[in-house]
Amino acid sequence: MNVIGYFHGIDPAACLVRDGKVEAFVEEERVVRFKHAPSMFPIRSIQFCLERSGLDLTEIDAFVYGWDSPRYSNGEMAEFYAQVNDQYSPDEATRAWQRGTLSWFNSDALKARLESELVRQFGVPRKALPELLFFPHHETHASAAFFLSPFDEALVLTLDGSGDSDCTTVWHGRGTELEPLAKIQIPHSLGWFYAAVTEFLGFKAYDGEYKVMGLAAYGRENRDLRDRLARVVHEGPRGFDYVVEPRYIHHGPHSHSTRFTDHLVELLRVEPRLWSAPLKRIHEDLAFEAQRALEEHTLRLVAHFQRATGLENLCIGGGVGLNVKLNSRLQRSGHFASVFPFPIPGDSGLGIGAGVALHVREAGCRPEPLGGLYWGPSFSDEEVETQVRSCGLSYRRCDDIADATAELLAAGKIVGWFQGAMEAGPRALGGRSILADPRDVTSRDRVNSAIKFREYWRPFCPSLSEDSAAEYLSEGRRAPYMIVAFEATERAREKAPAIVHVDGTVRPQTVDRDSNPRYHRLLERFAARTGVPIVLNTSFNIKGEAIVCTPRDALRTFWSTGLDALAIGSCLIEKPEDPAAEPLEDDRS
C-alpha cells in the first residue's frame, strides 16, 4: 500500500509510507527556503516523495491527513465550540479563530484544496486522483509515537496546543491497538500556556519555545512568580489533570500579543519584553518557573496513569514533545524503565503518523521500529561536484572526506557538513550539520558570533559514537535523535566543555555505524587525533532560515558566514585565511 501523509498549516510537510515503512519525508520550508512555510501547501514536498520513491501519482492508494475533518463538516466541532463558549465567555478573536478552524479543516475544503493542487502540479484528471482519508489529530500523534517505538506495550502521551477538540491525550498502546484512557480538551492547553510565556518573553510562539526552554536553565526559583503562575495553570477536578484559565491566555483584551491577555500582565506584575530589549533576571526566572509548571503538571498526569496501568514504558508525541527538558524529567522520574519521545512530534510529523496509522489499520501489523531519519533529498558526488564547479570555486576531491574533515576540526576549524540524504525533523543529525571541536569553548563562541548568531543561553549539542556514550552520558544509553538530555559525566565536562549546558546537561545524538557510516567514521577519525569521539553539532543554517537542503543552499550559507570549510559530498572547500578578520558580535534576538 502506497500512502502519502501530509500536513498543511504551520510547518507543512509530506511523507510517503510504503507498506508501513517511511521512504521519503521533507518539510516544505526546506524546499522553498522560507522558515516554517506557514500555510503553504506542501506540493513540492509531495512531488519529492514521488520522485524519491519512483512512483507515479496514479500509483498512490490514498492521501491521509491527521485531522478529524468530518467533525468540522458535520457540526460536531461547531457544537463543541458552542459548549466551550457557554462555559468560558470568549472574545471576538477567539470566535474568529473558531470560525477559521471550522473553515480550514472542513473535509470538503481539504479535499478541494488537495485536488486543485494535484491537478495543477501533475495534470491528472480529478476522477483519477487518490482518495483523501482522515485520522483524529491526537490519535495520529499517538500512532507515530507508539507504532514506531521499540515497545510492544506502553503508556502513550500526546501534548500540543490543540488538535480537533483535544490538547492532551493519554493512551494504552498494546500491539496494534491504541486504547484511549483520558483527554484534556480546549481551552486547557499546556501548549498554549507555554506559547503565551514564549511571547511574553519577547519570542515568537510556535517558533521560540526552545529559546524559553534554554533560558530556563539560567533562571532561579521565584516563589512569587510560581504562586502567580499557579493561578494560570493549576490542578484540575480529577486530580491527575490540570486547568489552564483562558482569561490569561486567549479570552480577554490583547494589548501586547494575541497569545496572552492583559490579565496575565496584571497578574505577573512584569512588563512583557520587547524582542529587541535586553533580557533581565526576572525573564530568566519566568522561563524557569514556566518550565517547572509544565514539567510538574505533566509528571502528575503520567504518574497517575502509570500507577493505574503498571506500564513501564512511555511514548511521547505532539508538539510539546519537542521540549527536551520535559522529556528528560519524565525519563529521570523513576516511573518508567524507558521513554521514547517521537523525534518529529509536531504537526510536520503528522503525515508520518497518519500514514503509519492507516497501515496498521489496514494490514493489522506494525511497521519496524524507527531507525535513522535520513529520508530527505540527497545528491550524488557527481551532482555535487557539478554544482561546485558551476560556481567557479576551488576545491579538492577527497578519497576520505571524513578523515579530511576530522583533521580540520582537530585544528580548530568550523566545518559545514553536507552528506547523504537530509535528515527529517528540526535537529541536525549529521546530514546537514555545522561541526566544531567540542574541547574548546572558544569554538562554540565562534559558531555563535560568526555563523549562527544565536542567543547566549542556547546550548550546543554533541554527536558522539554510540559505543562511547557510557563515558560521557550519565545513563549511557542510545539516544540517536537529540530529543532527550542527560547529565554530563565528569569526563564530558573535562574533555568536551563546549557541549555541556550551564545546567550540567547535554542533549546528544549517539551515532552508530549502520545508520550513518560516513558520519560515524568522522567521529572515529576525530577520536584518533584527539582522544575525544565527539563533535559539536548544530544545524546547517543561520538564524531565521531553514536548514540547507541542496548543494546551492549549502554554498550560499558557507560563503555568507564565518565557516572555515565545507565538506560537501567528496568535495572539500576551504576559505583562505585572513589573520585580520574578526567576527562581529550579533546580539539580535
PDB file of N, CA and C in Angstrom, residues 395-428:
ATOM      1  N   TYR A 395      38.352  23.660  -5.136  1.00  0.00           N
ATOM      2  CA  TYR A 395      38.041  22.588  -4.202  1.00  0.00           C
ATOM      3  C   TYR A 395      39.027  21.453  -4.440  1.00  0.00           C
ATOM      4  N   ARG A 396      39.029  20.521  -3.494  1.00  0.00           N
ATOM      5  CA  ARG A 396      39.768  19.284  -3.732  1.00  0.00           C
ATOM      6  C   ARG A 396      38.845  18.109  -3.438  1.00  0.00           C
ATOM      7  N   ARG A 397      38.977  17.088  -4.237  1.00  0.00           N
ATOM      8  CA  ARG A 397      38.159  15.899  -4.042  1.00  0.00           C
ATOM      9  C   ARG A 397      38.921  14.924  -3.153  1.00  0.00           C
ATOM     10  N   CYS A 398      38.272  14.469  -2.101  1.00  0.00           N
ATOM     11  CA  CYS A 398      38.938  13.647  -1.087  1.00  0.00           C
ATOM     12  C   CYS A 398      38.506  12.188  -1.193  1.00  0.00           C
ATOM     13  N   ASP A 399      39.479  11.304  -1.116  1.00  0.00           N
ATOM     14  CA  ASP A 399      39.151   9.885  -1.053  1.00  0.00           C
ATOM     15  C   ASP A 399      38.479   9.533   0.266  1.00  0.00           C
ATOM     16  N   ASP A 400      38.806  10.274   1.321  1.00  0.00           N
ATOM     17  CA  ASP A 400      38.231  10.038   2.650  1.00  0.00           C
ATOM     18  C   ASP A 400      37.828  11.391   3.238  1.00  0.00           C
ATOM     19  N   ILE A 401      36.615  11.848   2.907  1.00  0.00           N
ATOM     20  CA  ILE A 401      36.166  13.166   3.347  1.00  0.00           C
ATOM     21  C   ILE A 401      36.024  13.220   4.867  1.00  0.00           C
ATOM     22  N   ALA A 402      35.696  12.089   5.491  1.00  0.00           N
ATOM     23  CA  ALA A 402      35.558  12.066   6.942  1.00  0.00           C
ATOM     24  C   ALA A 402      36.896  12.334   7.618  1.00  0.00           C
ATOM     25  N   ASP A 403      37.959  11.722   7.131  1.00  0.00           N
ATOM     26  CA  ASP A 403      39.280  11.923   7.726  1.00  0.00           C
ATOM     27  C   ASP A 403      39.766  13.353   7.489  1.00  0.00           C
ATOM     28  N   ALA A 404      39.544  13.869   6.280  1.00  0.00           N
ATOM     29  CA  ALA A 404      39.972  15.237   5.980  1.00  0.00           C
ATOM     30  C   ALA A 404      39.234  16.245   6.860  1.00  0.00           C
ATOM     31  N   THR A 405      37.938  15.998   7.090  1.00  0.00           N
ATOM     32  CA  THR A 405      37.164  16.897   7.937  1.00  0.00           C
ATOM     33  C   THR A 405      37.620  16.799   9.382  1.00  0.00           C
ATOM     34  N   ALA A 406      37.884  15.586   9.861  1.00  0.00           N
ATOM     35  CA  ALA A 406      38.361  15.409  11.230  1.00  0.00           C
ATOM     36  C   ALA A 406      39.664  16.167  11.459  1.00  0.00           C
ATOM     37  N   GLU A 407      40.533  16.194  10.457  1.00  0.00           N
ATOM     38  CA  GLU A 407      41.795  16.928  10.581  1.00  0.00           C
ATOM     39  C   GLU A 407      41.550  18.420  10.766  1.00  0.00           C
ATOM     40  N   LEU A 408      40.611  18.957   9.988  1.00  0.00           N
ATOM     41  CA  LEU A 408      40.285  20.376  10.107  1.00  0.00           C
ATOM     42  C   LEU A 408      39.667  20.689  11.474  1.00  0.00           C
ATOM     43  N   LEU A 409      38.749  19.837  11.923  1.00  0.00           N
ATOM     44  CA  LEU A 409      38.104  20.065  13.214  1.00  0.00           C
ATOM     45  C   LEU A 409      39.126  20.019  14.347  1.00  0.00           C
ATOM     46  N   ALA A 410      40.038  19.083  14.286  1.00  0.00           N
ATOM     47  CA  ALA A 410      41.061  18.973  15.322  1.00  0.00           C
ATOM     48  C   ALA A 410      41.972  20.194  15.349  1.00  0.00           C
ATOM     49  N   ALA A 411      42.080  20.870  14.211  1.00  0.00           N
ATOM     50  CA  ALA A 411      42.886  22.096  14.125  1.00  0.00           C
ATOM     51  C   ALA A 411      42.092  23.342  14.503  1.00  0.00           C
ATOM     52  N   GLY A 412      40.848  23.163  14.947  1.00  0.00           N
ATOM     53  CA  GLY A 412      40.045  24.296  15.402  1.00  0.00           C
ATOM     54  C   GLY A 412      39.183  24.937  14.340  1.00  0.00           C
ATOM     55  N   LYS A 413      39.077  24.315  13.174  1.00  0.00           N
ATOM     56  CA  LYS A 413      38.255  24.870  12.104  1.00  0.00           C
ATOM     57  C   LYS A 413      36.773  24.527  12.334  1.00  0.00           C
ATOM     58  N   ILE A 414      35.906  25.373  11.806  1.00  0.00           N
ATOM     59  CA  ILE A 414      34.457  25.133  11.836  1.00  0.00           C
ATOM     60  C   ILE A 414      34.037  24.738  10.425  1.00  0.00           C
ATOM     61  N   VAL A 415      33.346  23.619  10.323  1.00  0.00           N
ATOM     62  CA  VAL A 415      33.119  22.989   9.022  1.00  0.00           C
ATOM     63  C   VAL A 415      31.630  22.759   8.789  1.00  0.00           C
ATOM     64  N   GLY A 416      31.161  23.149   7.608  1.00  0.00           N
ATOM     65  CA  GLY A 416      29.838  22.749   7.164  1.00  0.00           C
ATOM     66  C   GLY A 416      29.897  21.335   6.619  1.00  0.00           C
ATOM     67  N   TRP A 417      28.950  20.502   7.023  1.00  0.00           N
ATOM     68  CA  TRP A 417      28.965  19.070   6.688  1.00  0.00           C
ATOM     69  C   TRP A 417      27.676  18.761   5.938  1.00  0.00           C
ATOM     70  N   PHE A 418      27.791  18.500   4.639  1.00  0.00           N
ATOM     71  CA  PHE A 418      26.647  18.255   3.760  1.00  0.00           C
ATOM     72  C   PHE A 418      26.850  16.878   3.146  1.00  0.00           C
ATOM     73  N   GLN A 419      26.143  15.871   3.693  1.00  0.00           N
ATOM     74  CA  GLN A 419      26.417  14.499   3.280  1.00  0.00           C
ATOM     75  C   GLN A 419      25.119  13.686   3.213  1.00  0.00           C
ATOM     76  N   GLY A 420      24.974  12.934   2.159  1.00  0.00           N
ATOM     77  CA  GLY A 420      23.875  11.983   2.058  1.00  0.00           C
ATOM     78  C   GLY A 420      22.516  12.638   2.025  1.00  0.00           C
ATOM     79  N   ALA A 421      21.519  11.888   2.468  1.00  0.00           N
ATOM     80  CA  ALA A 421      20.139  12.387   2.472  1.00  0.00           C
ATOM     81  C   ALA A 421      19.932  13.318   3.657  1.00  0.00           C
ATOM     82  N   MET A 422      19.123  14.350   3.442  1.00  0.00           N
ATOM     83  CA  MET A 422      18.813  15.289   4.508  1.00  0.00           C
ATOM     84  C   MET A 422      17.983  14.598   5.584  1.00  0.00           C
ATOM     85  N   GLU A 423      18.311  14.872   6.844  1.00  0.00           N
ATOM     86  CA  GLU A 423      17.569  14.315   7.947  1.00  0.00           C
ATOM     87  C   GLU A 423      16.206  14.999   8.091  1.00  0.00           C
ATOM     88  N   ALA A 424      15.236  14.273   8.629  1.00  0.00           N
ATOM     89  CA  ALA A 424      13.913  14.821   8.899  1.00  0.00           C
ATOM     90  C   ALA A 424      13.881  15.436  10.293  1.00  0.00           C
ATOM     91  N   GLY A 425      13.007  16.402  10.469  1.00  0.00           N
ATOM     92  CA  GLY A 425      12.825  16.995  11.781  1.00  0.00           C
ATOM     93  C   GLY A 425      13.719  18.188  12.026  1.00  0.00           C
ATOM     94  N   PRO A 426      13.592  18.795  13.199  1.00  0.00           N
ATOM     95  CA  PRO A 426      14.283  20.059  13.469  1.00  0.00           C
ATOM     96  C   PRO A 426      15.728  19.932  13.912  1.00  0.00           C
ATOM     97  N   ARG A 427      16.220  18.706  14.170  1.00  0.00           N
ATOM     98  CA  ARG A 427      17.577  18.532  14.671  1.00  0.00           C
ATOM     99  C   ARG A 427      18.518  18.103  13.556  1.00  0.00           C
ATOM    100  N   ALA A 428      19.702  18.698  13.533  1.00  0.00           N
ATOM    101  CA  ALA A 428      20.738  18.255  12.602  1.00  0.00           C
ATOM    102  C   ALA A 428      21.332  16.961  13.121  1.00  0.00           C
TER     103      ALA A 428
END
